[in-house]
Short mmCIF file of C-alpha atoms and ligand atoms in Angstrom, two decimals:
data_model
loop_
_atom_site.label_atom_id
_atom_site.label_comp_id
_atom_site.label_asym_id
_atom_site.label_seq_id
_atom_site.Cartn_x
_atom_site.Cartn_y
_atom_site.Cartn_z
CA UNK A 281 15.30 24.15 -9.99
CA UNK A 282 14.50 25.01 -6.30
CA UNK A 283 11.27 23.06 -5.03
CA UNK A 284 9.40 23.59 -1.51
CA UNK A 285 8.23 20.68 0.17
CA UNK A 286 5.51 20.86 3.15
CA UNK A 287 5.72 18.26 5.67
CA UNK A 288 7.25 16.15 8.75
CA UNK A 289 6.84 12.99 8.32
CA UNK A 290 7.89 9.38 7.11
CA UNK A 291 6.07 10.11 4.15
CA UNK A 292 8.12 13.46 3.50
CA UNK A 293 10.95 12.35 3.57
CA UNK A 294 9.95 9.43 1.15
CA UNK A 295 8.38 12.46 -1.14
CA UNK A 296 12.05 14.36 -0.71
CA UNK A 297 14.15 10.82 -1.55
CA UNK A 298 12.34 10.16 -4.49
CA UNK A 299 12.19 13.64 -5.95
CA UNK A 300 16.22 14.11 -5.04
CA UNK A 301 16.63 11.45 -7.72
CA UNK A 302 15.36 13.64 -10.43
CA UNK A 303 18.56 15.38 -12.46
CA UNK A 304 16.17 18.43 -12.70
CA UNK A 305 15.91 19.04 -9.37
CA UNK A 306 18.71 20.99 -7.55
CA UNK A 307 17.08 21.50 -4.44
CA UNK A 308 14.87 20.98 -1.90
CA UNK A 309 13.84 22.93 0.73
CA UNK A 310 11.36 21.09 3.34
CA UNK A 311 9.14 22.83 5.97
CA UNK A 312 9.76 22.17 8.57
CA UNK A 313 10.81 18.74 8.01
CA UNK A 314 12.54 16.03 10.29
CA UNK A 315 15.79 13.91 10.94
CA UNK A 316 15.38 12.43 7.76
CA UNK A 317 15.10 14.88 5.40
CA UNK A 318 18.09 17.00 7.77
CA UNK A 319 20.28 14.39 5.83
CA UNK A 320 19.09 13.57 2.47
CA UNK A 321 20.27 14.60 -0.61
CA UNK A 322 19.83 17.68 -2.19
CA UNK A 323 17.45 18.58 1.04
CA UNK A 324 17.56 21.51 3.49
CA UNK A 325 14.91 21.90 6.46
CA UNK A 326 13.42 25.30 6.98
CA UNK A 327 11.72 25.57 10.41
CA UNK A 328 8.61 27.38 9.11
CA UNK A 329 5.02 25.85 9.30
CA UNK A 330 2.74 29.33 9.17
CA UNK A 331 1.13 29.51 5.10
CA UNK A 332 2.24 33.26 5.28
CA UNK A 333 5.26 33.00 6.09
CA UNK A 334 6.08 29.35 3.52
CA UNK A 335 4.55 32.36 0.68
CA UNK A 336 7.20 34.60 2.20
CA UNK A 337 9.72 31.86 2.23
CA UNK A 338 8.55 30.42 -1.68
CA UNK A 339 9.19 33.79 -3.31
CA UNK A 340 12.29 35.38 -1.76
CA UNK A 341 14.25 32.10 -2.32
CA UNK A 342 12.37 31.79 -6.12
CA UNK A 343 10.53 28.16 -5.64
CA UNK A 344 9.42 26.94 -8.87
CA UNK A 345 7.14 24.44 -7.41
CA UNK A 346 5.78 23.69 -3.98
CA UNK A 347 4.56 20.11 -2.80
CA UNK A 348 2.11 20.09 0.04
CA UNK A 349 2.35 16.64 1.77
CA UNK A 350 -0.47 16.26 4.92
CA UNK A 351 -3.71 17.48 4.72
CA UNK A 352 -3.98 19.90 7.54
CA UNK A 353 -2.54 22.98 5.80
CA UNK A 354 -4.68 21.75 2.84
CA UNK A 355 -7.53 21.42 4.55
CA UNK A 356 -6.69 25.45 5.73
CA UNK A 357 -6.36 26.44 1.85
CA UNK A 358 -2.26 26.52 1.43
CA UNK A 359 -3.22 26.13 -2.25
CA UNK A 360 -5.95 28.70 -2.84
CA UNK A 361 -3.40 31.18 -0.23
CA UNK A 362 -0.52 30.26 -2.96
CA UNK A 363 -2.36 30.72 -6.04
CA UNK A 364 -3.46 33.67 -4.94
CA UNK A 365 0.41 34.94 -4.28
CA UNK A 366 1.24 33.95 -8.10
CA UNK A 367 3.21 30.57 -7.05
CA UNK A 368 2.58 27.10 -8.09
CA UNK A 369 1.77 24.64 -5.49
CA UNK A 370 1.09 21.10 -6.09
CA UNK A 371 -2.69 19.95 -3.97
CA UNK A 372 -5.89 20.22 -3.92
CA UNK A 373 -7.66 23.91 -3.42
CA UNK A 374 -9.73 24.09 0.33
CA UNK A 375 -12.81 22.93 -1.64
CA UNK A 376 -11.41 19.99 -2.96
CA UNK A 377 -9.66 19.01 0.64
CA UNK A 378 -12.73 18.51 2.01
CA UNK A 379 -13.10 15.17 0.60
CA UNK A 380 -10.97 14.20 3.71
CA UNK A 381 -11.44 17.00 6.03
CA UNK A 382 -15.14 16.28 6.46
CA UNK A 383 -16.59 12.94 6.16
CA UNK A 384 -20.20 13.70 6.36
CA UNK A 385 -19.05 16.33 3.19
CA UNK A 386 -17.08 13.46 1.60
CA UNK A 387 -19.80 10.84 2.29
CA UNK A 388 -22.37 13.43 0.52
CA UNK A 389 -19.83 13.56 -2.65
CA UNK A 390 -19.65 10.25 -2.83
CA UNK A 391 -24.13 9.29 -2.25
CA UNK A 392 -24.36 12.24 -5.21
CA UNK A 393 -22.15 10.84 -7.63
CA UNK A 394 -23.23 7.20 -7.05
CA UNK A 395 -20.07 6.35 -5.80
CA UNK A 396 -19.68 2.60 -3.68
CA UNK A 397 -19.53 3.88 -0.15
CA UNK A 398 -21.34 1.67 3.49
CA UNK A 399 -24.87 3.39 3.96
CA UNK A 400 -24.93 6.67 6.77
CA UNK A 401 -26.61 9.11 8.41
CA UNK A 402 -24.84 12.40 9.50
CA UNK A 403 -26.03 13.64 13.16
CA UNK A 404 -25.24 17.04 15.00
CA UNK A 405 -27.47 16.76 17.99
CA UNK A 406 -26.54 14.25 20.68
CA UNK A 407 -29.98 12.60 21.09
CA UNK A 408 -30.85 12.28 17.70
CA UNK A 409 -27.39 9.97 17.42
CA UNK A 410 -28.25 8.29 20.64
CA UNK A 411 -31.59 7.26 19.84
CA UNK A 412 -30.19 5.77 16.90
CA UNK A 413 -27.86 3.90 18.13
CA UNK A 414 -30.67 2.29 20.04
CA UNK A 415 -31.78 0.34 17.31
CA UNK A 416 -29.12 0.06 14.48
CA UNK A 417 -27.30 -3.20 13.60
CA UNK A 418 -24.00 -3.85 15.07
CA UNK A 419 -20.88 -3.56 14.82
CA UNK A 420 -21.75 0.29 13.76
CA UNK A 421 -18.94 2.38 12.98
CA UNK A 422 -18.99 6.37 14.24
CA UNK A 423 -16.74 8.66 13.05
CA UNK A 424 -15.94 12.07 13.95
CA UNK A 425 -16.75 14.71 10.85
CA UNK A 426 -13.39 16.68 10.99
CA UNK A 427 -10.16 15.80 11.20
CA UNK A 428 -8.42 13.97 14.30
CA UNK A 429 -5.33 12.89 13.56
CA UNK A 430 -6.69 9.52 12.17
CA UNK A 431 -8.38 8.96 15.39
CA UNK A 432 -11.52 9.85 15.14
CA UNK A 433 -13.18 6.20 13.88
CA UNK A 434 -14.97 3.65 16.77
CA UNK A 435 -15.95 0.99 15.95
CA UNK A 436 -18.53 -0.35 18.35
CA UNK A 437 -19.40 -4.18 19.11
CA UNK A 438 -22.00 -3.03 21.38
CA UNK A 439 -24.64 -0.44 22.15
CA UNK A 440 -22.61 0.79 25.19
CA UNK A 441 -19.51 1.04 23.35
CA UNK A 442 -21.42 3.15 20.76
CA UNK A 443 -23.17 5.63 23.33
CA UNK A 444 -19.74 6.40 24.82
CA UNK A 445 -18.07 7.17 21.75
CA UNK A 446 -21.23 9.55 20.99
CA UNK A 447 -20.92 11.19 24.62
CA UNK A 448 -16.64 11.23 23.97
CA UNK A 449 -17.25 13.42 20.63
CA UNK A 450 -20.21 15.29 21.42
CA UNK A 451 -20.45 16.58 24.83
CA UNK A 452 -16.60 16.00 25.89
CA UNK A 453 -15.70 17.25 22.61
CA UNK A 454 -12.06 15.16 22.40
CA UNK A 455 -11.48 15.54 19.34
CA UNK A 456 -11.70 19.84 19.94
CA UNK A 457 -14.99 20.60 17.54
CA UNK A 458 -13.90 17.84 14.90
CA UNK A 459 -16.57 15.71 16.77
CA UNK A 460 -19.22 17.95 17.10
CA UNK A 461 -20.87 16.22 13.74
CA UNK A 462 -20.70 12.51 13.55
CA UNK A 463 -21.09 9.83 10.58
CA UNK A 464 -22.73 7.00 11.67
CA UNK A 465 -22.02 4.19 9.36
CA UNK A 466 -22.88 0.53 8.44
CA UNK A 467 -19.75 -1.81 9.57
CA UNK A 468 -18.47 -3.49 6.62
CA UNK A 469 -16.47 -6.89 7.22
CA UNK A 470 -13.83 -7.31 4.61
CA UNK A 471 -10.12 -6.10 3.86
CA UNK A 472 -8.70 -2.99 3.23
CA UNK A 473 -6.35 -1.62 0.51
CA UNK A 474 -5.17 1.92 -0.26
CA UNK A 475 -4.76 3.17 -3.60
CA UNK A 476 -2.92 6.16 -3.63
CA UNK A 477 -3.14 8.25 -6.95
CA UNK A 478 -2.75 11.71 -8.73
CA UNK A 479 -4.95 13.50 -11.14
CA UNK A 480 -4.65 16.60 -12.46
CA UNK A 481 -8.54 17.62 -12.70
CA UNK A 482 -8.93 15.86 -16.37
CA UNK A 483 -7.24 12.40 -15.82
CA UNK A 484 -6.71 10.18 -12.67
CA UNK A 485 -3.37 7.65 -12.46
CA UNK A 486 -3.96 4.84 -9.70
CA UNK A 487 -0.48 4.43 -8.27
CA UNK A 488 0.63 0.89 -7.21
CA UNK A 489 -1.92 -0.27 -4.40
CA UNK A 490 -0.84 -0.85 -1.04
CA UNK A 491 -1.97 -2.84 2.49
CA UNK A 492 -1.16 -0.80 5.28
CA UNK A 493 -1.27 -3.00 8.65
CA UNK A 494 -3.38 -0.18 11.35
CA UNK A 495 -3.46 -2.01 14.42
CA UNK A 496 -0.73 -2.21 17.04
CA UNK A 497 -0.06 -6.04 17.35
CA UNK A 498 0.33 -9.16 15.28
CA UNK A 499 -2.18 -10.36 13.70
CA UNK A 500 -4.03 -7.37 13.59
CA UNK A 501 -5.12 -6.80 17.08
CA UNK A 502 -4.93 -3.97 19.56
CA UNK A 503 -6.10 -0.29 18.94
CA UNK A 504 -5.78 1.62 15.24
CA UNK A 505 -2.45 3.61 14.90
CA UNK A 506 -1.55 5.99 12.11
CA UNK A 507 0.40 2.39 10.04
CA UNK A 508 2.66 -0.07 11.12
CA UNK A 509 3.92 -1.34 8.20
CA UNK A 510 2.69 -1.92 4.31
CA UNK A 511 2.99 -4.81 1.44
CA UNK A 512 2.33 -3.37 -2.10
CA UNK A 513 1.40 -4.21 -4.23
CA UNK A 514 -1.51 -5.23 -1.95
CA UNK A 515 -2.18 -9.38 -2.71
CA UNK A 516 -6.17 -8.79 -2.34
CA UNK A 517 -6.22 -6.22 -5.27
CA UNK A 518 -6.74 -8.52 -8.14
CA UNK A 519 -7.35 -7.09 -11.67
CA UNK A 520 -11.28 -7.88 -10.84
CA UNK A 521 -10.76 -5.72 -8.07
CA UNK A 522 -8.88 -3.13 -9.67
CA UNK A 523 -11.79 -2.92 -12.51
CA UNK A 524 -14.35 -2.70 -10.22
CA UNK A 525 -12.48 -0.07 -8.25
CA UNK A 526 -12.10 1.94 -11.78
CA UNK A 527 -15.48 1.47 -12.46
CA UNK A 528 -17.58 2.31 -9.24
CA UNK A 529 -15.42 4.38 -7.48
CA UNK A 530 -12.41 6.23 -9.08
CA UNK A 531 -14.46 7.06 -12.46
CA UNK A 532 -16.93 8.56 -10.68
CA UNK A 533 -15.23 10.52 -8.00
CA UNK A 534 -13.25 12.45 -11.44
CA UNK A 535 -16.98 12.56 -12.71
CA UNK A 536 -17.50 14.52 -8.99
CA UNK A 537 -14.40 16.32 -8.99
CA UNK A 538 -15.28 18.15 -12.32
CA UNK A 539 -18.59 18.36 -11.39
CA UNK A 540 -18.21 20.55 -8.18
CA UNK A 541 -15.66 22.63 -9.80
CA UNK A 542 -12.27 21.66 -7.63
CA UNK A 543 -9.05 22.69 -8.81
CA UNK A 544 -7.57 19.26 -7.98
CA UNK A 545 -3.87 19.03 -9.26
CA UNK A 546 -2.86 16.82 -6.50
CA UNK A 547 -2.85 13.36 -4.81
CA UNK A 548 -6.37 11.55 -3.87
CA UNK A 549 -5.69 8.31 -1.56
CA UNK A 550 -8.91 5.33 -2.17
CA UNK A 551 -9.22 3.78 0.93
CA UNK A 552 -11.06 0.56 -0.04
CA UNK A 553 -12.75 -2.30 1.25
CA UNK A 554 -12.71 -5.47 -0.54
CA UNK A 555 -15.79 -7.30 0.78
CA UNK A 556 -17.63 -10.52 -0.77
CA UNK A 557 -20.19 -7.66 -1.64
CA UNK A 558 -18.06 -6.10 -3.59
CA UNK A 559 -15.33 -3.12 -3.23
CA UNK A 560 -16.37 -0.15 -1.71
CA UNK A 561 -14.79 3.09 -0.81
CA UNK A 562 -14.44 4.21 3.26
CA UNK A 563 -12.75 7.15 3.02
CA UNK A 564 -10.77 9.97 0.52
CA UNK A 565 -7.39 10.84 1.50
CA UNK A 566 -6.28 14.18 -0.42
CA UNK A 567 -2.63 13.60 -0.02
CA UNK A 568 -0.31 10.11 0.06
CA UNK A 569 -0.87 7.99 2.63
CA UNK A 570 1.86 7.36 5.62
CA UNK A 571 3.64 4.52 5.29
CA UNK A 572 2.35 3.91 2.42
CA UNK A 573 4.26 6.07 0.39
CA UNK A 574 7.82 4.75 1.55
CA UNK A 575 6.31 1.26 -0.23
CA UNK A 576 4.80 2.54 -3.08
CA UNK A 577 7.42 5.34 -4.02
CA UNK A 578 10.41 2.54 -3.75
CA UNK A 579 8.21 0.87 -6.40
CA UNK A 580 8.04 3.94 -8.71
CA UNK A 581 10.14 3.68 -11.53
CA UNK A 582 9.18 7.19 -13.48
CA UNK A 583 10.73 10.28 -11.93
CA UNK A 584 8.27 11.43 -9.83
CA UNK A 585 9.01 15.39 -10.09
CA UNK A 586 8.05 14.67 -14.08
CA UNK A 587 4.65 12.91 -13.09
CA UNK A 588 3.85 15.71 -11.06
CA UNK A 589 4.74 18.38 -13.59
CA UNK A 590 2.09 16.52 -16.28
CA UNK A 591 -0.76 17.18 -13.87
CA UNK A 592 0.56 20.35 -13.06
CA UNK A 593 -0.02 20.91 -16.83
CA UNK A 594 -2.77 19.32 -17.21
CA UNK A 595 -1.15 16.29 -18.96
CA UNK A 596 -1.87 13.39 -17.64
CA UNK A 597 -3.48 11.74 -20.05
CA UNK A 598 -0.52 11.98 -22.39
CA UNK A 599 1.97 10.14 -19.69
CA UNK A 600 2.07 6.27 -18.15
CA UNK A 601 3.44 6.05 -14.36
CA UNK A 602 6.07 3.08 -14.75
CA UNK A 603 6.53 0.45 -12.01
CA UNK A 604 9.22 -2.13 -10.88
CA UNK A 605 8.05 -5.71 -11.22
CA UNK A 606 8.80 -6.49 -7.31
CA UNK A 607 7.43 -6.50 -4.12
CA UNK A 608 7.64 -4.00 -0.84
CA UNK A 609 7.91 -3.99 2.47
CA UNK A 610 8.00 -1.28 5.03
CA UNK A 611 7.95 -2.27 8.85
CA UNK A 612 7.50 0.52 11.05
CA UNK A 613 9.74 0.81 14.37
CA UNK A 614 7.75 2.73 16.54
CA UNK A 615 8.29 3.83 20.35
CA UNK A 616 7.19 1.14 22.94
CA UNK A 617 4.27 2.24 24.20
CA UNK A 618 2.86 4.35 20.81
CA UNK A 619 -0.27 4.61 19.85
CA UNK A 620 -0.22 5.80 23.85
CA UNK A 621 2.24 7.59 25.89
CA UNK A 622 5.90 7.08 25.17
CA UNK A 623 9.38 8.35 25.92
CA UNK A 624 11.25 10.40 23.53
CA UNK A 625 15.04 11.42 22.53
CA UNK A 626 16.47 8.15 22.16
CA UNK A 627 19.82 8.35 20.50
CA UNK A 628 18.98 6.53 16.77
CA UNK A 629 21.72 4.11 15.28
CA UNK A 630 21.31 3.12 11.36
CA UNK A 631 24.27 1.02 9.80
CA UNK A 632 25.51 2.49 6.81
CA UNK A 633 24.54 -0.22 4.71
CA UNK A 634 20.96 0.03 5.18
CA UNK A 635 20.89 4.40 5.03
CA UNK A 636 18.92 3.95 1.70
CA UNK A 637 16.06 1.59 3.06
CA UNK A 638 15.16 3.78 6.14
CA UNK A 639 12.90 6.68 5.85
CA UNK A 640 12.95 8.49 9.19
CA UNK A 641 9.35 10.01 10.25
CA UNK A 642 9.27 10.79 15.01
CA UNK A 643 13.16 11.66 14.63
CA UNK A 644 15.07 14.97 14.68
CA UNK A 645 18.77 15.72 14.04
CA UNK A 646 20.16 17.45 17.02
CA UNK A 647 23.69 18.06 18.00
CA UNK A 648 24.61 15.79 14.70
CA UNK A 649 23.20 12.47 16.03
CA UNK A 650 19.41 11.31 15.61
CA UNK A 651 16.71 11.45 18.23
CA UNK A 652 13.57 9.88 18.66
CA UNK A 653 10.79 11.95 18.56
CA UNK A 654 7.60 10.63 17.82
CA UNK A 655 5.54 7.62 17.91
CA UNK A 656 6.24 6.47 14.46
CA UNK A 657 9.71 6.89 14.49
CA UNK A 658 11.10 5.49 11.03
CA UNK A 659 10.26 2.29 8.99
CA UNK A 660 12.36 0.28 6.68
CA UNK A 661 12.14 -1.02 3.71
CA UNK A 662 12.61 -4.42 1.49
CA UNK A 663 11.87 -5.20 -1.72
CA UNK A 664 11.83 -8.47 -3.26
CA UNK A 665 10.38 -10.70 -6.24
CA UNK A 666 8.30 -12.54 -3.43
CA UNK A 667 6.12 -10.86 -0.56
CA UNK A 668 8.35 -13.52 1.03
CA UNK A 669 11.85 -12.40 -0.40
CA UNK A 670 10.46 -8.57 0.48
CA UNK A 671 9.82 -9.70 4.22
CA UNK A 672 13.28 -11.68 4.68
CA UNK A 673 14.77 -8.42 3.38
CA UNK A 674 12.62 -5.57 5.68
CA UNK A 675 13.27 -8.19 9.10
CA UNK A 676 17.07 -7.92 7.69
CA UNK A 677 17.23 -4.82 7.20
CA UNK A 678 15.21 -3.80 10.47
CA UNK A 679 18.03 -5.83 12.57
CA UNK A 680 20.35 -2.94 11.82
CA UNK A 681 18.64 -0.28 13.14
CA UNK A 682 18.49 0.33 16.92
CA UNK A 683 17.16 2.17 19.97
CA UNK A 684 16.20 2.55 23.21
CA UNK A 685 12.54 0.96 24.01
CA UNK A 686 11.32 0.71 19.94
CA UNK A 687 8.69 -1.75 19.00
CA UNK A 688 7.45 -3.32 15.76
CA UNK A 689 5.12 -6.28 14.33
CA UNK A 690 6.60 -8.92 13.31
CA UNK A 691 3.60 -10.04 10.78
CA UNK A 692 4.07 -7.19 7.92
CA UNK A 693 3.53 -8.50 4.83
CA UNK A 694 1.73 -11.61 5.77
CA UNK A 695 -1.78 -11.56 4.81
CA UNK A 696 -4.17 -14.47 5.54
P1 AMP B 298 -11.18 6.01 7.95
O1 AMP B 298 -10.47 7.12 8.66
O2 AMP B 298 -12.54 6.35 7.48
O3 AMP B 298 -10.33 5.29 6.95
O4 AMP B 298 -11.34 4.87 9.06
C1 AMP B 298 -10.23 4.37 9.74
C2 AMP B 298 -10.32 2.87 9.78
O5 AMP B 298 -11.55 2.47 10.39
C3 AMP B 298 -10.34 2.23 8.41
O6 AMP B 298 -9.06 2.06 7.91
C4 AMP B 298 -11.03 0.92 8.72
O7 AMP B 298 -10.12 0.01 9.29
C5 AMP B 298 -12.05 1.31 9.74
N1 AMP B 298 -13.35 1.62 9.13
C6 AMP B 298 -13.80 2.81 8.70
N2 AMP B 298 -15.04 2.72 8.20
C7 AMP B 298 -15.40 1.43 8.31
C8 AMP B 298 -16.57 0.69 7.95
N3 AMP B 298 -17.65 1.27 7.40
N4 AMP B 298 -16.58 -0.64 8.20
C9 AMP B 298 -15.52 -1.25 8.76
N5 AMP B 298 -14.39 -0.61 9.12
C10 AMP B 298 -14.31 0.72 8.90
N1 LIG B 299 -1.68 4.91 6.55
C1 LIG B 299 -2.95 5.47 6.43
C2 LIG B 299 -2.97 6.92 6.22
O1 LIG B 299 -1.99 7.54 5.87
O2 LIG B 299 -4.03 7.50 6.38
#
């Protein structure tokens, strides 16, 4: 069985190592891929991104299934644009990716089906957000309404911080259009915790939930970046939490789902906040989340090529998603300098003994050695019976992988 996979990242090639594992799988092509996937099992890049040319691709080389990892080409309809050419794709239709590739759409899902989300109000005239900003409580967060390659959210201390990040979207349009509308919502103080899981329309499976790590430096401080490491399962989500998660949020999003008529056989990705107030959801992710994914699919016991087939028939319900009893942690060795400028094409060294904990994200095979090539340039993983044993194992692990000028947190995993 051939299968397609679309994607570059860490979280491909954490998709591709997991579904290489499956003895019905014989191969998988991944577009357009990275150094990581150049070298795992089973896996062949194919440098193609365009959706016409991936339907092309699918049906001369007879793809039985097609896996669409990041949102953008959802977001653009790849799954409506293969349906419509007769092949089976695994993600959400265009409809249904708008949970994450509009926020003041997603925020209106969630207000209609009563689902726990931070109060808003959606603006698309400058002065009608800046005189609001005059008078709401702070910290406020603004967001842009499209996507920005998670960084379109500012949080804002103070009124000046709040007008600028209203003039930055608005009038000098950074974020190319996907600023144009802004969400304006109440700050909520608390911690976060992903919960990354799949439904199939009828039925939604949480996954094992995760604590990604956003900011740059220890102890949380310096600007967002896409993830620099992740603990799941995440020590905040208790089974209180979890319940009350079911209950307010992830019940009635499937209520929504069926509601507005998505075809939805894909992954949705809670991003939660835990607060004393209660748990409440910030934001829908319509694929897995990156680097959560490397955690959470090192956890997953079933074969995950099976748990997608059930909710590509519909099955769910009839199946149970089987995790090991441990602990994981990914750190995240990024480029000094990353979330801002950095150097790339730094020749990557990984000692054989750690190949199978490293999923490679900014790196590219070229001239059979590994570059760096992004910002996020791999992370590596440890699992443990202890958050403890899981950290002693990702720091040992992390010591035998090198280049030129990386950086990483030391404080993954540790959660006060
Ligand atoms: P989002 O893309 O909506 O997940 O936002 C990115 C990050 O901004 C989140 O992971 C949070 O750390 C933060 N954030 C978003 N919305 C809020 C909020 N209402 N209150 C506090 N922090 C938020
Ligand atoms: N790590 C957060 C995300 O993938 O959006």
């Amino acid at each position: 069985m051939k299968l397609l996979l679309v994607g570059a990242g860490g979280r491909e090639h954490a998709i591709a190592w997991k579904i290489a594992k499956s003895p019905k799988v014989d191969k998988i092509f991944v577009a357009p891929g990275n150094g990581g996937t150049a070298i795992e099992n089973k896996c062949e890049n194919v440098d193609i991104t365009d959706i016409d040319e991936l339907i092309v691709f699918a049906k001369e080389n007879e793809i039985y299934l097609t896996i669409v990892g990041p949102e953008d080409p959802l977001a653009k309809g790849i799954t409506d644009k293969f349906k419509a050419a007769g092949l089976r794709v695994f993600g959400p239709d265009k409809a249904g990716a708008q949970l994450e590739g509009s926020k003041s759409y997603s925020k209106e899902f969630m207000k209609k089906y009563g689902v726990k989300t931070a109060a808003y109000e959606v603006f698309t005239e400058v002065n009608t957000a800046l005189l609001y900003v005059e008078n709401c409580a702070y910290p406020v967060v603004i967001k842009a309404d499209g996507l920005a390659a998670g960084k379109g959210v500012a949080i804002c201390e103070t009124k000046d911080q709040a007008i600028e990040a209203i003039n930055s979207y608005m009038i000098d349009d950074i974020f190319n259009g996907a600023g144009q509308k802004v969400v304006i919502e109440e700050f909520l103080d608390g911690v976060e915790a992903s919960i990354l899981s799949i439904t199939d329309g009828k039925t939604i499976i949480p996954f094992i939930s995760a604590k990604d790590h956003k900011q740059i430096f220890d102890g949380g401080k310096g600007p967002n970046t896409g993830g620099m490491g992740v603990v799941a399962p995440n020590p905040y989500v208790t089974n209180a939490v979890m319940k009350e998660f079911e209950d307010n949020i992830m019940a009635k999003t499937l209520t929504g789902i069926q509601a507005e008529g998505f075809d939805f056989k894909g992954i949705i990705f809670f991003g939660l906040m835990i607060c004393e107030k209660g748990t409440y959801l910030l934001e829908y992710n319509v694929r897995m989340g990156d680097p959560e994914t490397q955690s959470v699919l090192s956890l997953m016991e079933s074969d995950l090529f099976e748990v997608i087939e059930a909710a590509m028939d519909e099955k769910l319900s009839e199946i149970t998603v089987n995790w090991k009893d441990e602990v994981s942690v990914n750190v995240v060795l990024a480029s000094e300098g990353y979330p801002g400028e950095f150097v790339k094409g730094y020749l990557i060294t990984i000692d054989q003994s750690v190949q199978d904990n490293v999923f490679l994200a900014g790196a590219k095979m070229e001239g059979g050695v590994l570059l760096t090539n992004g910002g996020r340039v791999l992370s590596v993983i440890g699992n443990g019976k202890t958050i403890e044993e899981a950290r002693e194992t990702a720091y040992r692990n992390l010591d035998l992988v090198k280049f030129k000028d990386s950086y990483f947190r030391k404080d993954i995993g540790i959660c006060k």
